[in-house]
CSV table of C-alpha atoms in Angstrom, one decimal:
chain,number,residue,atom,x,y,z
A,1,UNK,CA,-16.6,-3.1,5.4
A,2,UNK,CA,-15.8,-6.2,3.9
A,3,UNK,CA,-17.7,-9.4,4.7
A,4,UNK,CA,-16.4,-12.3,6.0
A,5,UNK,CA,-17.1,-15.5,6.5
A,6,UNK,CA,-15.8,-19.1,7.8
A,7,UNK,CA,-12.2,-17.4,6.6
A,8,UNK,CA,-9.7,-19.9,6.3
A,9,UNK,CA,-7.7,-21.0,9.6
A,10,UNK,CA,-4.4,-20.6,8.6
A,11,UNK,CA,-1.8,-18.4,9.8
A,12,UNK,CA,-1.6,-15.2,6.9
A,13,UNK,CA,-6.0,-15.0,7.3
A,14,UNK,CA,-5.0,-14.9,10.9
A,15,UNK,CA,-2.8,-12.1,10.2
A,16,UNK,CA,-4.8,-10.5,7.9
A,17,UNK,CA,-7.9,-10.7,10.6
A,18,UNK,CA,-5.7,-9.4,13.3
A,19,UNK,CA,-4.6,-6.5,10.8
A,20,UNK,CA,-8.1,-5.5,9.9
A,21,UNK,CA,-9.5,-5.7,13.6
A,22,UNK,CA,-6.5,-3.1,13.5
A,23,UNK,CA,-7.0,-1.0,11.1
A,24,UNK,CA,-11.4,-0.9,11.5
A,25,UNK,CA,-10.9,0.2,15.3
A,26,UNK,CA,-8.1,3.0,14.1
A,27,UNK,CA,-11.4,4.3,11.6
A,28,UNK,CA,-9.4,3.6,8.6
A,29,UNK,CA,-11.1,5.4,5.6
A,30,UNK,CA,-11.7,3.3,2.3
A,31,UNK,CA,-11.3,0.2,4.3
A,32,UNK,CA,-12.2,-2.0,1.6
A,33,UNK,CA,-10.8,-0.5,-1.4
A,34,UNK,CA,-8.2,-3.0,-2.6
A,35,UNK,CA,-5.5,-2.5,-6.1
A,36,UNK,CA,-6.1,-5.2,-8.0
A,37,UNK,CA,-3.2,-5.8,-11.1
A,38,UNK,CA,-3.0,-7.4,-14.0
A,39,UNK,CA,-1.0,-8.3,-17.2
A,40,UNK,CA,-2.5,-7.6,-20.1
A,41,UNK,CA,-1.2,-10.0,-22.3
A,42,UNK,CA,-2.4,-8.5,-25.8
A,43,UNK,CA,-1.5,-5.0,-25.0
A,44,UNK,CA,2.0,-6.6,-23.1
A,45,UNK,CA,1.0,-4.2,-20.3
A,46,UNK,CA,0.4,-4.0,-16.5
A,47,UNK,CA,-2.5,-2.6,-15.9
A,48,UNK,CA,-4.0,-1.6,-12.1
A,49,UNK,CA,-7.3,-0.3,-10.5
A,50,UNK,CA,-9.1,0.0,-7.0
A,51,UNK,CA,-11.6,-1.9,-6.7
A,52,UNK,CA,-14.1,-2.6,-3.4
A,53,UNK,CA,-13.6,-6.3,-1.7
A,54,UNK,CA,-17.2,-7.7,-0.8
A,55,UNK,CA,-16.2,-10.7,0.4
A,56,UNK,CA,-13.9,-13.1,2.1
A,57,UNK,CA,-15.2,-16.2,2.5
A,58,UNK,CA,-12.7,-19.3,3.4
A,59,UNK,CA,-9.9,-18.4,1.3
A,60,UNK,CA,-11.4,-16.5,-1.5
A,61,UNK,CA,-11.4,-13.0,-1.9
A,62,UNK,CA,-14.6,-11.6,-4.0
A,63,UNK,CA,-15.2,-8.3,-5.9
A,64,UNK,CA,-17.7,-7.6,-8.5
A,65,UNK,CA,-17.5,-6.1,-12.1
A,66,UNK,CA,-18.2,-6.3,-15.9
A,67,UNK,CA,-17.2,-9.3,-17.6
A,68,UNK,CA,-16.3,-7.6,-20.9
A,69,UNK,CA,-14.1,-4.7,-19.0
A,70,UNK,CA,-10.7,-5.0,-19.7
A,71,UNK,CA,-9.4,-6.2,-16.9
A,72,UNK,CA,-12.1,-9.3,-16.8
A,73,UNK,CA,-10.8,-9.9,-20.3
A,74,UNK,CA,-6.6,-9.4,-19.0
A,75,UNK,CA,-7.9,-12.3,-16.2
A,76,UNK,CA,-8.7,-14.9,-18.8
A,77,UNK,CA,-6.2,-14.7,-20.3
A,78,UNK,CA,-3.6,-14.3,-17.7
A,79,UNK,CA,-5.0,-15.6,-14.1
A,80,UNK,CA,-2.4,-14.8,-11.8
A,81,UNK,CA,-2.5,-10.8,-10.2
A,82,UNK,CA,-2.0,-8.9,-7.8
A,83,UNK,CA,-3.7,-7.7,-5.1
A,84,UNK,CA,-2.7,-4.5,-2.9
A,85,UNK,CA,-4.5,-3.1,0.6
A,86,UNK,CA,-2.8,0.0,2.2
A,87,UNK,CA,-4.4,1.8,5.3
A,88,UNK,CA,-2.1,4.4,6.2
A,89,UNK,CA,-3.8,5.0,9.8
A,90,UNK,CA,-2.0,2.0,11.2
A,91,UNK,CA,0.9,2.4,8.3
A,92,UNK,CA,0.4,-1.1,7.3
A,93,UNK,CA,0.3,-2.7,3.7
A,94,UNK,CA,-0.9,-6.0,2.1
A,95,UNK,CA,0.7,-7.7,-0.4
A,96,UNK,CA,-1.5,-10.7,-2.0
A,97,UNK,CA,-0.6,-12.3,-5.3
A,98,UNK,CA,-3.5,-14.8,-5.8
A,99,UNK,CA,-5.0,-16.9,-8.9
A,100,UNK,CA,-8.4,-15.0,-10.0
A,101,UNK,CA,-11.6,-17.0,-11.6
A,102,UNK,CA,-15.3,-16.3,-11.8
A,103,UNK,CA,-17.9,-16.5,-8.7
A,104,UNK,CA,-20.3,-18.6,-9.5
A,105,UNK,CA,-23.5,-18.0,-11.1
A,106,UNK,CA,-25.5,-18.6,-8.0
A,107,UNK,CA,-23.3,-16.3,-6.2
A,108,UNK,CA,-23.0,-13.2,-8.4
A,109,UNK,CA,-27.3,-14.0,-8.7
A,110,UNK,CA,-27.6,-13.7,-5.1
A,111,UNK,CA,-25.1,-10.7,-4.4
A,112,UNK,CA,-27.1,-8.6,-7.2
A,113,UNK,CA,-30.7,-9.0,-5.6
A,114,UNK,CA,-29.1,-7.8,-2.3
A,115,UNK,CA,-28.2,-4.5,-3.9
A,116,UNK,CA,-29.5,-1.1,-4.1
A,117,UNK,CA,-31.3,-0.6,-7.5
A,118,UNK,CA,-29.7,2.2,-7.8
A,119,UNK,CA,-26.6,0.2,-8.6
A,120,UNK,CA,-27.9,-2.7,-10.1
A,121,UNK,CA,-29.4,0.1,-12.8
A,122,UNK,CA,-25.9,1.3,-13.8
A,123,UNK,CA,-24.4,-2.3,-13.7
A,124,UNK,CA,-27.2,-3.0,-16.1
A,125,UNK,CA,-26.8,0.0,-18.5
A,126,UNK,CA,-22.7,0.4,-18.1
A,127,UNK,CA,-20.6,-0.7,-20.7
A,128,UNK,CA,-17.9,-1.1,-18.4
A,129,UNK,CA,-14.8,1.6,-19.7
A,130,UNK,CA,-15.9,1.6,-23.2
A,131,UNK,CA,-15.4,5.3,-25.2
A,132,UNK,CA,-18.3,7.3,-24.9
A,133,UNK,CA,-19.3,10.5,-26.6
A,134,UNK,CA,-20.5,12.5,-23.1
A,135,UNK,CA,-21.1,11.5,-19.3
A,136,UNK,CA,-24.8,13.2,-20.2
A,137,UNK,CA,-25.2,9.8,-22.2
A,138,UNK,CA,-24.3,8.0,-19.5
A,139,UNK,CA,-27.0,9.5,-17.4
A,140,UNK,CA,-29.3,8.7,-20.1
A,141,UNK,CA,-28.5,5.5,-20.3
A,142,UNK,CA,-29.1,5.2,-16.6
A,143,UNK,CA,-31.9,6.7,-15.9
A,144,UNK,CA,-33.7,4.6,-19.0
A,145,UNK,CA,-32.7,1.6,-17.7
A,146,UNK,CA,-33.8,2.4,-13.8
A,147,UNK,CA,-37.2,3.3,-15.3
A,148,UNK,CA,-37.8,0.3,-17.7
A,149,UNK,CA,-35.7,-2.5,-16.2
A,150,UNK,CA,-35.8,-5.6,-13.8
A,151,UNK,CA,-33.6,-4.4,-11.5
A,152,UNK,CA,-33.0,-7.7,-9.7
A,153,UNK,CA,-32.2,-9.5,-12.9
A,154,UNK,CA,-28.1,-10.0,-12.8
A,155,UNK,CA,-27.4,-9.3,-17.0
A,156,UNK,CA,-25.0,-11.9,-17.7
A,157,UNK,CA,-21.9,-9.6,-17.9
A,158,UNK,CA,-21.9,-8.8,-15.0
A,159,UNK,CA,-20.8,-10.7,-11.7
A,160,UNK,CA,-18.0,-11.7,-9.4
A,161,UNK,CA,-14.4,-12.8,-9.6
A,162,UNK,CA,-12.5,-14.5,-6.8
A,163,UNK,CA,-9.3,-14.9,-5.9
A,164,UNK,CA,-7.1,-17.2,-3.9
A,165,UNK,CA,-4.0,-16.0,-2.0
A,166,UNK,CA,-0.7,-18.1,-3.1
A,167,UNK,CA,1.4,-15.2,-1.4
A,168,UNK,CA,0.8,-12.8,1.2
A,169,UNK,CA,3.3,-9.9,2.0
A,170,UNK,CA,2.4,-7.7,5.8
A,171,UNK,CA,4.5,-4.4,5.7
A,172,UNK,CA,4.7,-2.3,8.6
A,173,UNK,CA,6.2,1.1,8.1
A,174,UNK,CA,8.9,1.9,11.2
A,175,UNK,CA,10.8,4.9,11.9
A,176,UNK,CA,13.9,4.7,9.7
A,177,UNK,CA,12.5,2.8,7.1
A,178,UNK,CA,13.6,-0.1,9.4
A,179,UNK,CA,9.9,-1.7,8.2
A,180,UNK,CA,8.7,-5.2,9.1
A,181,UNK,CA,8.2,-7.6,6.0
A,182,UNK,CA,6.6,-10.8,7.1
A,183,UNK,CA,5.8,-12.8,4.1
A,184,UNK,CA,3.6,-16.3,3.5
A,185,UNK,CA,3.9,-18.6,0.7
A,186,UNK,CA,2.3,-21.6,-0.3
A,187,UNK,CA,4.1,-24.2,-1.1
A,188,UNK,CA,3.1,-28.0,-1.3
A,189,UNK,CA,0.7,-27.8,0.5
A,190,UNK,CA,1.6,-25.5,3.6
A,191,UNK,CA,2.2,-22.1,4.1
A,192,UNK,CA,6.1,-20.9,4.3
A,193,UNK,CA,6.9,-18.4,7.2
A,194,UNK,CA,9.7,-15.7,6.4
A,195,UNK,CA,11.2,-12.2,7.0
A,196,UNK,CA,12.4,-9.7,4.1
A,197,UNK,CA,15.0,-6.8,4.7
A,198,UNK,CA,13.2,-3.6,4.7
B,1,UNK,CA,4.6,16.2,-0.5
B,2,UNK,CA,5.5,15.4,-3.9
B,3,UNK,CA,8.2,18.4,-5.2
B,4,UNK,CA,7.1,19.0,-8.5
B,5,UNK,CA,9.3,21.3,-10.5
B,6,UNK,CA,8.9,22.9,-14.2
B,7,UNK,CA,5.8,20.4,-14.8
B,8,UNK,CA,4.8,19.4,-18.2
B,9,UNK,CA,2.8,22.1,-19.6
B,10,UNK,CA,0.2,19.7,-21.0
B,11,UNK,CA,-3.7,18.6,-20.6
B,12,UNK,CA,-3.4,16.0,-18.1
B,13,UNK,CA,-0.3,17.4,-16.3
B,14,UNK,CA,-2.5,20.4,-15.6
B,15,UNK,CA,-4.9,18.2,-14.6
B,16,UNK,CA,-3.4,16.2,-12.4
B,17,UNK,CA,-2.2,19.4,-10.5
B,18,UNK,CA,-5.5,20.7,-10.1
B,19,UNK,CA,-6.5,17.4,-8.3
B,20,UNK,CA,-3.3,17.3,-6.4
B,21,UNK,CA,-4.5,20.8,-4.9
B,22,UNK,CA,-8.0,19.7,-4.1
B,23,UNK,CA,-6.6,17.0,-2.3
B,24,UNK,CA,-3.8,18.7,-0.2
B,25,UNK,CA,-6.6,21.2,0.8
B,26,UNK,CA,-8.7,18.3,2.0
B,27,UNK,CA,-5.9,17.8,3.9
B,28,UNK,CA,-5.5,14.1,2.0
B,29,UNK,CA,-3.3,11.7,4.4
B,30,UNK,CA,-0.2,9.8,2.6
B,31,UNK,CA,-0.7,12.0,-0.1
B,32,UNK,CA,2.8,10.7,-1.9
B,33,UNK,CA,1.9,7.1,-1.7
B,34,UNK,CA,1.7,5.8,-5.1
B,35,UNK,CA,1.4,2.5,-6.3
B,36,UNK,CA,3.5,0.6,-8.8
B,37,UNK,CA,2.9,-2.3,-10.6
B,38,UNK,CA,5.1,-3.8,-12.7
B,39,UNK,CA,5.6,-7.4,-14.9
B,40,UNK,CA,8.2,-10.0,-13.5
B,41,UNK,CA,9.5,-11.5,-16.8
B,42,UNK,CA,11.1,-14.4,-15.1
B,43,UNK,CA,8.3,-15.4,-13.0
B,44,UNK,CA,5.5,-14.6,-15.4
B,45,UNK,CA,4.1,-12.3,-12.5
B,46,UNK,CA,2.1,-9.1,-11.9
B,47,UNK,CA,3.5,-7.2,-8.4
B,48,UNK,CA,2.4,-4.3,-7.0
B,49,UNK,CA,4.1,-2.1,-4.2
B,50,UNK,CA,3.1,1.5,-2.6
B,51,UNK,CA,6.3,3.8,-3.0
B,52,UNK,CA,6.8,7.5,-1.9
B,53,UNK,CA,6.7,8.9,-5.2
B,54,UNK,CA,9.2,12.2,-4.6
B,55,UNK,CA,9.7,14.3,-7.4
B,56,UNK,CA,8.1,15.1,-10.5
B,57,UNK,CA,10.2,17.1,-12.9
B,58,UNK,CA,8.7,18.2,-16.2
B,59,UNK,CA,7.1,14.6,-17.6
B,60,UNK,CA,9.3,12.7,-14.9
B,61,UNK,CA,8.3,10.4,-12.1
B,62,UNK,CA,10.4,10.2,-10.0
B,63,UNK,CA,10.9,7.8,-6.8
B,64,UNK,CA,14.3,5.7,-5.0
B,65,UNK,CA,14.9,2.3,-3.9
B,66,UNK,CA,17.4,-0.5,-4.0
B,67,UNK,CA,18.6,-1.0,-7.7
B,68,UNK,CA,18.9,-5.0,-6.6
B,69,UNK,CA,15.6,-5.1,-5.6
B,70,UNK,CA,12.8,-7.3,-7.3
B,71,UNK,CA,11.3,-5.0,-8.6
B,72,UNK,CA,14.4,-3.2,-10.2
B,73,UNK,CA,14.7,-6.1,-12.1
B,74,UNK,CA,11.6,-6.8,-13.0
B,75,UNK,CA,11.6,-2.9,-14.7
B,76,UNK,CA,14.8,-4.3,-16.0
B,77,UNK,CA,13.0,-6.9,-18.4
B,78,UNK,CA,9.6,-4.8,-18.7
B,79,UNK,CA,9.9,-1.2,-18.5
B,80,UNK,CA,6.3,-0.4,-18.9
B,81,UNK,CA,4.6,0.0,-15.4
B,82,UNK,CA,1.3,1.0,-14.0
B,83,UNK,CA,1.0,3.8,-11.4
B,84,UNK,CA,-2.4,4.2,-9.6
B,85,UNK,CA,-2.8,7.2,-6.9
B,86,UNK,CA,-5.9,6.9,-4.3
B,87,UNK,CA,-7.4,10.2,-2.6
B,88,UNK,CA,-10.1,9.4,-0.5
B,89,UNK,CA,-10.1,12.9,0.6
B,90,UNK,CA,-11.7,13.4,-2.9
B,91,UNK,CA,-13.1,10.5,-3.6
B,92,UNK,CA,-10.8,10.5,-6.9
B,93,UNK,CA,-8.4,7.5,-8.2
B,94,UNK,CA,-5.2,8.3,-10.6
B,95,UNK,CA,-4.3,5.7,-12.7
B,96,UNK,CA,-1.0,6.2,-15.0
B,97,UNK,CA,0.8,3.6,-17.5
B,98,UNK,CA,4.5,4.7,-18.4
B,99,UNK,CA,7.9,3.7,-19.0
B,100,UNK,CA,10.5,3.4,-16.7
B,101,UNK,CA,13.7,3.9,-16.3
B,102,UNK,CA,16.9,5.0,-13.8
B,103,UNK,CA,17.4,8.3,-13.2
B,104,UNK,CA,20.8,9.9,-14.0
B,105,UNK,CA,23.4,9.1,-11.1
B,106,UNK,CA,24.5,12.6,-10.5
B,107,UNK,CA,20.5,13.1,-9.8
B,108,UNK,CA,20.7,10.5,-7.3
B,109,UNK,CA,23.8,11.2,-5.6
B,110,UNK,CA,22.2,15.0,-5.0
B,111,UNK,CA,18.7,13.3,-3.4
B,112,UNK,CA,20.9,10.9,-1.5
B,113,UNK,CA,23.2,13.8,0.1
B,114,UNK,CA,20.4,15.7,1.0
B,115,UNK,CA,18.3,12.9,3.2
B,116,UNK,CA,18.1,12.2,6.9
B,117,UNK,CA,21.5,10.3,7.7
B,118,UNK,CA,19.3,7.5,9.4
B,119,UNK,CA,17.6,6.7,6.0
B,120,UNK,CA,20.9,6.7,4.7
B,121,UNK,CA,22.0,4.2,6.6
B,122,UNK,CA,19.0,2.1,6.2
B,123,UNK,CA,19.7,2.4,2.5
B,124,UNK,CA,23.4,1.4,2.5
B,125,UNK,CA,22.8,-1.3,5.1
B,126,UNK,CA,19.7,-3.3,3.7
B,127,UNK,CA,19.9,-5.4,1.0
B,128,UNK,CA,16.2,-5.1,0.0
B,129,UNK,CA,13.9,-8.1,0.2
B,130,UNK,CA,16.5,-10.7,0.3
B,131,UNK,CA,15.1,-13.1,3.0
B,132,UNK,CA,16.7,-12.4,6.7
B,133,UNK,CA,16.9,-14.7,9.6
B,134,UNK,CA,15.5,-12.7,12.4
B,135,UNK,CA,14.3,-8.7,12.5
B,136,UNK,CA,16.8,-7.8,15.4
B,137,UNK,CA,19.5,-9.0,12.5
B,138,UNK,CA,17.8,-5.7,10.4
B,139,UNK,CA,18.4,-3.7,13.4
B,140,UNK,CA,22.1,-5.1,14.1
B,141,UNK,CA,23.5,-4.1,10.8
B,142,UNK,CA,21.8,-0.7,10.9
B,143,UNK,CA,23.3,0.2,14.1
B,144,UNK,CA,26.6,-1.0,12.6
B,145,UNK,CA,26.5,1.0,9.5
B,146,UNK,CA,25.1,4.0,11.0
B,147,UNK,CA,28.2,4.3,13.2
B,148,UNK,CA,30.2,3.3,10.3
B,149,UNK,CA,29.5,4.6,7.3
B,150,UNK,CA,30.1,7.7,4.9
B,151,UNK,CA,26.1,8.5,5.1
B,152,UNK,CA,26.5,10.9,2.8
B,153,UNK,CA,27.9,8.8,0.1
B,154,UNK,CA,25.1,7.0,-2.1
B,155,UNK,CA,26.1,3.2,-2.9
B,156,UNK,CA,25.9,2.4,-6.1
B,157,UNK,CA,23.4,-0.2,-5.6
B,158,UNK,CA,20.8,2.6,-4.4
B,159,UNK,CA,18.9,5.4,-6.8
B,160,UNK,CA,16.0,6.8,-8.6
B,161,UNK,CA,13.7,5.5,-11.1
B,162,UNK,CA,12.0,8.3,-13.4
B,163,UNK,CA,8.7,6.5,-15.3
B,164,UNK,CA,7.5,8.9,-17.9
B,165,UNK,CA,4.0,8.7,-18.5
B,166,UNK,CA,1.7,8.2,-21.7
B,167,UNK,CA,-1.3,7.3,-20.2
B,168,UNK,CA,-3.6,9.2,-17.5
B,169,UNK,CA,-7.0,7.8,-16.5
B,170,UNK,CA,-8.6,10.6,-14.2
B,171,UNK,CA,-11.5,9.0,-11.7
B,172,UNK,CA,-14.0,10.5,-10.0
B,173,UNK,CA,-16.2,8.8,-7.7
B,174,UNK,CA,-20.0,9.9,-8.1
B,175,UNK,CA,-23.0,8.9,-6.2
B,176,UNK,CA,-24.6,5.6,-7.6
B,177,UNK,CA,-21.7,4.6,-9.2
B,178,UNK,CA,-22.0,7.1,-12.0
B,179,UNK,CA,-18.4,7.6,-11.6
B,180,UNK,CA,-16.7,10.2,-14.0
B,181,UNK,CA,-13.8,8.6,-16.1
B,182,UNK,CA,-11.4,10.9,-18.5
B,183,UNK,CA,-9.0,9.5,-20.3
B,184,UNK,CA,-5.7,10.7,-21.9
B,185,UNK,CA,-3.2,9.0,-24.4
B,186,UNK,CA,-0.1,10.0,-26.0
B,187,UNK,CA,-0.7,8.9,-29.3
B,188,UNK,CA,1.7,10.4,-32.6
B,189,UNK,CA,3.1,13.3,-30.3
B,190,UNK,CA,-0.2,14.4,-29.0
B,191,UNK,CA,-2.6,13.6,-26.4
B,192,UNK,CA,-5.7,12.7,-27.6
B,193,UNK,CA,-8.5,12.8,-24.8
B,194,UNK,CA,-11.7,10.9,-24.2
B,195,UNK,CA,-14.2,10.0,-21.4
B,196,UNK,CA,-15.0,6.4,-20.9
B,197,UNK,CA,-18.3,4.3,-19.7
B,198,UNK,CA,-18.2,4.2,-15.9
């Protein structure tokens, strides 16, 4: 489930709202897990990974992570990405391209405490896709830091990122590959309305 | 179903097969639906798309769409592209950075020849994510074409891209977020192999 709130009144949230109704009544699996992409621009690469959407609130869209993971590092560098939903039991996929920033302080403080402990342990003791000589070390790690750690203390690298929708893509799969492509863009100030060829 | 023929007889080719397995015997939904993101040059943008990855031949990717398409031109400019496969089923995320490229035309002309003839026509008559004035427009030169047209005969704007891949990140979802992360990278004509922090 994602959590939502006072999401914004314009027309692609409505979509996206009617979509998700959709898809939560059809028991889509996974609900939640949204592709996030970025550009890389040391490494010159696109880089992509799922990651689980918390939030929706007006017209941000919130997940959590580690601050020195790549891809927190690809965002400052390059802000714009790319943001991908598919849920396959009502054959429907969401394209968002959005700018991406930190949450703030407050809010990645007040998301933490909220969480299991369990959690909060391994966001404390993870460094985030670094090398590591054994997954046994990770449980090490993990288990230390459950046992010896405020677990309702946010460590500073770790917290939220949102993003805000410039560009919203609905795709509904039809027989024939005749598909529906509705797409939104924002553009001084108001939302553009128009179809794409399947 | 992804028809994989004469598959690289390498590490994480081996791997990825015995996932694949696991996940058709969990009886994984949409198992072919692979996302791929690639770098718009032009626009100094990250995209992402699901496609219906078809084919993997030895170290070869393999999946078709409309050569004038956006993102055919974006893999025009920046051939490297990141591939990211979800099973839920298994709780276990592929994520793959390769280059791309088109595949030979005598491969596509054989994939073309043998598809449904109402694909066909959906591929000769839609000029893929061009703006269109109205859906029933979509519809209208379908009808036309399929009545029409040589659908055996692939246009020339229409065909394969093969990305070949030199990076594999293998994730497994584990309780508490001790997820299991095993990387592999082609590095001097070898893949070296390592597990990352989760």
């Amino acid at each position: 489930m994602i959590e939502i709130r006072n999401i914004a009144q314009d027309k692609p949230h409505e979509l996206f709202i009617k979509y998700y109704d959709e898809a939560l009544k059809a028991k889509q699996s996974s609900i939640n897990a949204i592709s996030i992409s970025s550009f890389d621009f040391e490494k010159n690469e696109v880089e992509s990974r799922f990651v689980n959407l918390k939030y929706i609130i007006e017209d941000k869209w919130i997940f959590f992570t580690n601050y020195g993971s790549p891809k927190a590092q690809a965002f400052n560098k390059h802000k714009q990405i790319c943001a991908l939903l598919f849920w396959d039991s009502i054959n429907t996929q969401i394209r968002i391209k959005g700018k991406i920033r930190r949450t703030s302080t407050s809010f990645s403080d007040k998301h933490f405490v909220g969480r299991q402990p369990e959690k909060n342990a391994l966001a404390i003791s993870s460094n985030q896709s670094r090398k590591i000589d054994s997954y046994e070390d990770v449980l090490k790690n993990f288990e230390y830091i459950k046992e010896n750690s405020d677990l309702t203390k946010r460590p500073i690298y770790w917290g939220g990122f949102e993003f805000i929708p410039y560009y919203f893509e609905f795709w509904e799969g039809k027989k024939n590959r005749l598909n529906k492509r509705e797409v939104f863009e924002y553009k001084e100030n108001d939302w553009i309305n128009f179809i794409l060829e399947p």
